[in-house]
Amino acid sequence: MALVGRDVTMVGGLAKVTGAVNYAPDLQFPRMLYAKALRSPYPHANILRIDTAKAEKLPGVVAVITQDDLHGLNPYFGPVVDDQPVVATERVRHVGEVVALVAGESREIAEEAVGLIEIDYEELPAVFDILEAIKPDAPVLHAQRKETTAGVHREEFNFQVGGNVCSVYHVEDGDIKKGFLEADEIIENTYTLPPVQHGHIEPHAATAYWEPSGKLVLHTATQNPSGIQEQLAQIFKLPENQVRVIVPLVGGGYGGKTHARLEPALALLARKARRPVQWVLTRDEVFLTGRRYGALVKIKTGFKRDGRILARQVEAFYEIGAYALNGPVNAKTGCYVSSGPYNIPNRSLTTYSVYTNLPPTGPFRGVGVSHVCWAYESEMDDIARRLNVDPVELRLKHLVRERDIFVTGEELISVGVTDCLCRTAEAIGWKGKEEQAVPPEKKNLLRGKGLAVAIKSTTTPTTSSASVRLNADGSAVLLTSSVEIGQGLLTSMAQIVGEELGLPFERVTVSSPDTDVTPYDKSTSSSRTTFHMGQAAQQAARDVKNQLLDVAAKKLEARIEDLELRDGSVSVRGVPDKKMSIAEIFRTRFGSTVGSMFGGYCFKTAGGLDPETGKGKAAAFWFFSACGAEVEVDVETGKVRVLKAVTAADAGHAIHPKQCGLQNEGSLLSGMGSALFEEMVYDNGQPINSNFLEYMLPSLEDHPQEFQSILVETPHPDGPFGAKGVGEAALPPVAPAIGNAIANALGGVRIRDLPIKPDKLVAALQAEKENR
Amino acid sequence: MKINISTTLNDRTLEVSVYPNQTLLEFLRDDLCLKGSVEGCGVGVCGSCTVLVDNRPVSSCLMLATDAAGKRITTIEGLGRNGALDPVQEAFLKHQAFQCGYCTPGMIMAVKGLLLNNPHPTESQARDYLSGNLCRCGTYVEVLAAVQELAGR
């Protein structure tokens, strides 16, 4: 192929290396005001009184909004349940919740005004720990949930009423009791993961204004323009065409910009101020606005001495913070993959999403899967050690293959996991069973290698639509609401459209999202863009192509099957002088060489699960991946260095191999951070490390000396040119691969609570010594 | 009360008034509309606001604008000459050393500072020098490759 599969020059690079990109915090509008939030200092409290009089009198303050400004609106919103107020109403449920928002002529004025707002709170008992939150006597965050699931607008997640358990998901197969009875050995452990930050260097940022006609315009750094449009239309009771969402290039998302965060309150403030208002969060506010769920995962596995795994039971609790956001989606997505990409005859898998008085969470690269993968892949190595077999062999014996039936009851298609594992093992220099040997005594620096694999679904069913506009000069634009967040869709989508239309790469451009112009897309999340938008783009281009061929066939008196479209002309195969340029086709069809030819396509995936049984079709396509790591552990200090890392993902068919490799590299780094040091820490609900000094992101000093990205290609029949997504694929196996490498360096000493910080390792080694 | 200073910005001498509590980053972004330097952390850790001050990389979010008096400041907008890119920018393009691009101007200024002070850094010197520039997309291998090429290694 001319374009697909090639590392063409990444679009937008020139603007990025010259600092010319206008990101959301860079935008400026005439008469623009600046927003600043007053945030709750308490994790749980009733609001008794708000007095904004002094703030409103401060010169330069244009508007202040509080709960008193919500009349006439639908004041609650959320992606699956409307439990989040536009601004706090009567009660605050986490430290940092927005109670009031001020618009001022400058950032300084807005900030000063925030300090002049008087609020009386009545503190309430709060709950932060997952297991405490599910106790019957725990303080309940959402009182109305005691009796009703009102506000739930997506029923497929099994919402609960009563306490703080927001949703429960369950799926099983075989007979779990029988499986454990027949097992020779059973191992059972609990794994935990703390909340972590997405770490997009660009903070959340948006600008809102209202046109005199009553139309809302939002420029926002979001991964989800169509979703923001939908939610704002619902809050303000407007038709969707009265909400225009425009998205500039986004400075990183990783899931953190998937749902409405700033937009509802900002839109309300701008309406009151009657001027454009911009809201850019500071870094500590980003920490109060979104994060990855913390989790506790209980896993129990029964196996025979001959190495057959017979039964696996998983119970995972996701701590979702004060509002649901996509917590229930996360619990569902984690549930059915919680026994791993393995054939195990008897399984019982249950996940819970649980409210706590901590700041809200949201999707995070590897949504829900990293948590359970940390548990099941650590457990696989422990089983291999118990059986004294090679952990790779143990995995190969159980890995799912093409057309195997998964726990959801569906047939798995495009299953590259065996290749991912084998090629990773080879690249990391895996020697087999001896990698688990007990290390020699009396060495301070011990080395070990570890491996892990993962399976993940993409959100299903969903819809992506695209439109291709062909100009008479043979240049084309793809109109899409998918968001460029660094993954490179401006490049890969141009490759797909160019390939289909036989146009040179430079003749195709891809729009930025503008919901007045670009058609609906579910969201730029779940690593779904290449597959879904890629398919929509290809079909939209094919629609244009068919129109061109139609005109040419008549004019050239040839059959459509004999025509080919290449380099801006349609010609009859084998008769090179029987051809028409695109301009000539335009003239024939429109009588002129100006005009536009449109093609469109709406791609909808089929599937979905029965919430009662957990059976059905979970994924339009499945991600498979592997990670291999070699570490050096200092047994005196507990310090771990990753010397070498390999990540492999099944890309289906890589549209742009270099960009896929960059996704693998990003996944590795994020996974390394959460494996070894990233952790958001709270003291009674107060965040205590909400800055990049005390919450470290991996830097060049942490990056392994050797890194290799592997792309396995198992074409998917429904993907554009066979492609699947890769964005998140490689993240989940990183932490368990590192954990397994550490365990192998230390003769089986295992840390089950992330991150694996030096103090935990030193304590574990000490305990091991005492037990001996 | 504003303070009058004289500074050289991207090879042009400027006589400007700045607030005593204004950071260099705020001055660049708010007063001069130079938006290439961006704020990521506000505490001098992420490196996204890196500019050169007398050819040394500095986090402009931590430097007061008044301290630019008498100094030579170079921002991403001042790299390259007569429409041509600086070799560092060329190398970043060639090695695709960016993804979302938000940290890229700061990273490029840090690399520029590294090479001005040490034209032939080893890989380990480069890692050390650039460890104050965070890229969450994870494009470090490509940044290193760009530096190694520029260093003639």
mmCIF file of N, CA, C and O in Angstrom, chain A residues 532-561:
data_model
loop_
_atom_site.group_PDB
_atom_site.id
_atom_site.type_symbol
_atom_site.label_atom_id
_atom_site.label_comp_id
_atom_site.label_asym_id
_atom_site.label_seq_id
_atom_site.Cartn_x
_atom_site.Cartn_y
_atom_site.Cartn_z
ATOM 1 N N HIS A 532 -12.493 2.566 15.076
ATOM 2 C CA HIS A 532 -13.838 3.066 14.797
ATOM 3 C C HIS A 532 -13.817 4.243 13.813
ATOM 4 O O HIS A 532 -14.488 4.210 12.792
ATOM 5 N N MET A 533 -13.063 5.286 14.160
ATOM 6 C CA MET A 533 -13.036 6.440 13.265
ATOM 7 C C MET A 533 -12.302 6.074 11.978
ATOM 8 O O MET A 533 -12.630 6.584 10.910
ATOM 9 N N GLY A 534 -11.324 5.185 12.100
ATOM 10 C CA GLY A 534 -10.621 4.712 10.913
ATOM 11 C C GLY A 534 -11.585 4.048 9.940
ATOM 12 O O GLY A 534 -11.544 4.293 8.730
ATOM 13 N N GLN A 535 -12.468 3.240 10.485
ATOM 14 C CA GLN A 535 -13.458 2.554 9.642
ATOM 15 C C GLN A 535 -14.433 3.572 9.035
ATOM 16 O O GLN A 535 -14.746 3.514 7.839
ATOM 17 N N ALA A 536 -14.899 4.521 9.869
ATOM 18 C CA ALA A 536 -15.829 5.543 9.369
ATOM 19 C C ALA A 536 -15.159 6.380 8.273
ATOM 20 O O ALA A 536 -15.777 6.693 7.250
ATOM 21 N N ALA A 537 -13.893 6.723 8.503
ATOM 22 C CA ALA A 537 -13.157 7.555 7.529
ATOM 23 C C ALA A 537 -12.963 6.799 6.227
ATOM 24 O O ALA A 537 -13.147 7.350 5.130
ATOM 25 N N GLN A 538 -12.596 5.526 6.339
ATOM 26 C CA GLN A 538 -12.375 4.739 5.126
ATOM 27 C C GLN A 538 -13.672 4.614 4.317
ATOM 28 O O GLN A 538 -13.678 4.764 3.097
ATOM 29 N N GLN A 539 -14.766 4.351 5.025
ATOM 30 C CA GLN A 539 -16.049 4.179 4.327
ATOM 31 C C GLN A 539 -16.544 5.507 3.739
ATOM 32 O O GLN A 539 -17.142 5.530 2.665
ATOM 33 N N ALA A 540 -16.300 6.603 4.452
ATOM 34 C CA ALA A 540 -16.697 7.919 3.931
ATOM 35 C C ALA A 540 -15.898 8.229 2.669
ATOM 36 O O ALA A 540 -16.434 8.777 1.690
ATOM 37 N N ALA A 541 -14.610 7.871 2.694
ATOM 38 C CA ALA A 541 -13.770 8.073 1.506
ATOM 39 C C ALA A 541 -14.252 7.178 0.366
ATOM 40 O O ALA A 541 -14.282 7.589 -0.800
ATOM 41 N N ARG A 542 -14.664 5.972 0.715
ATOM 42 C CA ARG A 542 -15.151 5.050 -0.317
ATOM 43 C C ARG A 542 -16.435 5.575 -0.963
ATOM 44 O O ARG A 542 -16.660 5.408 -2.158
ATOM 45 N N ASP A 543 -17.246 6.245 -0.142
ATOM 46 C CA ASP A 543 -18.470 6.861 -0.640
ATOM 47 C C ASP A 543 -18.119 7.897 -1.730
ATOM 48 O O ASP A 543 -18.714 7.909 -2.815
ATOM 49 N N VAL A 544 -17.118 8.723 -1.450
ATOM 50 C CA VAL A 544 -16.667 9.714 -2.440
ATOM 51 C C VAL A 544 -16.119 9.008 -3.677
ATOM 52 O O VAL A 544 -16.426 9.371 -4.815
ATOM 53 N N LYS A 545 -15.323 7.992 -3.396
ATOM 54 C CA LYS A 545 -14.698 7.255 -4.500
ATOM 55 C C LYS A 545 -15.775 6.665 -5.436
ATOM 56 O O LYS A 545 -15.665 6.760 -6.666
ATOM 57 N N ASN A 546 -16.823 6.102 -4.826
ATOM 58 C CA ASN A 546 -17.878 5.501 -5.645
ATOM 59 C C ASN A 546 -18.564 6.550 -6.509
ATOM 60 O O ASN A 546 -18.923 6.286 -7.658
ATOM 61 N N GLN A 547 -18.731 7.749 -5.954
ATOM 62 C CA GLN A 547 -19.348 8.830 -6.749
ATOM 63 C C GLN A 547 -18.454 9.193 -7.937
ATOM 64 O O GLN A 547 -18.927 9.395 -9.049
ATOM 65 N N LEU A 548 -17.137 9.241 -7.678
ATOM 66 C CA LEU A 548 -16.197 9.561 -8.767
ATOM 67 C C LEU A 548 -16.239 8.480 -9.842
ATOM 68 O O LEU A 548 -16.303 8.774 -11.049
ATOM 69 N N LEU A 549 -16.239 7.226 -9.391
ATOM 70 C CA LEU A 549 -16.205 6.127 -10.353
ATOM 71 C C LEU A 549 -17.487 6.069 -11.175
ATOM 72 O O LEU A 549 -17.467 5.766 -12.373
ATOM 73 N N ASP A 550 -18.597 6.388 -10.517
ATOM 74 C CA ASP A 550 -19.887 6.404 -11.196
ATOM 75 C C ASP A 550 -19.879 7.344 -12.398
ATOM 76 O O ASP A 550 -20.277 6.967 -13.499
ATOM 77 N N VAL A 551 -19.419 8.575 -12.128
ATOM 78 C CA VAL A 551 -19.375 9.581 -13.192
ATOM 79 C C VAL A 551 -18.401 9.127 -14.284
ATOM 80 O O VAL A 551 -18.717 9.164 -15.482
ATOM 81 N N ALA A 552 -17.242 8.640 -13.859
ATOM 82 C CA ALA A 552 -16.209 8.264 -14.822
ATOM 83 C C ALA A 552 -16.645 7.068 -15.675
ATOM 84 O O ALA A 552 -16.361 7.007 -16.875
ATOM 85 N N ALA A 553 -17.353 6.143 -15.048
ATOM 86 C CA ALA A 553 -17.760 4.943 -15.787
ATOM 87 C C ALA A 553 -18.648 5.314 -16.961
ATOM 88 O O ALA A 553 -18.504 4.796 -18.069
ATOM 89 N N LYS A 554 -19.569 6.243 -16.692
ATOM 90 C CA LYS A 554 -20.477 6.664 -17.768
ATOM 91 C C LYS A 554 -19.701 7.388 -18.867
ATOM 92 O O LYS A 554 -19.859 7.100 -20.046
ATOM 93 N N LYS A 555 -18.875 8.311 -18.425
ATOM 94 C CA LYS A 555 -18.155 9.143 -19.389
ATOM 95 C C LYS A 555 -17.145 8.317 -20.189
ATOM 96 O O LYS A 555 -16.993 8.507 -21.397
ATOM 97 N N LEU A 556 -16.468 7.406 -19.520
ATOM 98 C CA LEU A 556 -15.424 6.625 -20.204
ATOM 99 C C LEU A 556 -15.997 5.354 -20.838
ATOM 100 O O LEU A 556 -15.270 4.572 -21.435
ATOM 101 N N GLU A 557 -17.290 5.166 -20.583
ATOM 102 C CA GLU A 557 -17.982 3.967 -21.100
ATOM 103 C C GLU A 557 -17.238 2.708 -20.691
ATOM 104 O O GLU A 557 -16.876 1.856 -21.494
ATOM 105 N N ALA A 558 -16.995 2.638 -19.403
ATOM 106 C CA ALA A 558 -16.304 1.462 -18.867
ATOM 107 C C ALA A 558 -17.096 0.924 -17.679
ATOM 108 O O ALA A 558 -17.975 1.606 -17.142
ATOM 109 N N ARG A 559 -16.806 -0.304 -17.304
ATOM 110 C CA ARG A 559 -17.457 -0.866 -16.120
ATOM 111 C C ARG A 559 -16.709 -0.385 -14.879
ATOM 112 O O ARG A 559 -15.484 -0.247 -14.896
ATOM 113 N N ILE A 560 -17.483 -0.136 -13.795
ATOM 114 C CA ILE A 560 -16.872 0.387 -12.565
ATOM 115 C C ILE A 560 -15.749 -0.529 -12.088
ATOM 116 O O ILE A 560 -14.687 -0.061 -11.648
ATOM 117 N N GLU A 561 -15.945 -1.837 -12.221
ATOM 118 C CA GLU A 561 -14.933 -2.796 -11.740
ATOM 119 C C GLU A 561 -13.606 -2.641 -12.485
ATOM 120 O O GLU A 561 -12.564 -3.045 -11.993
#
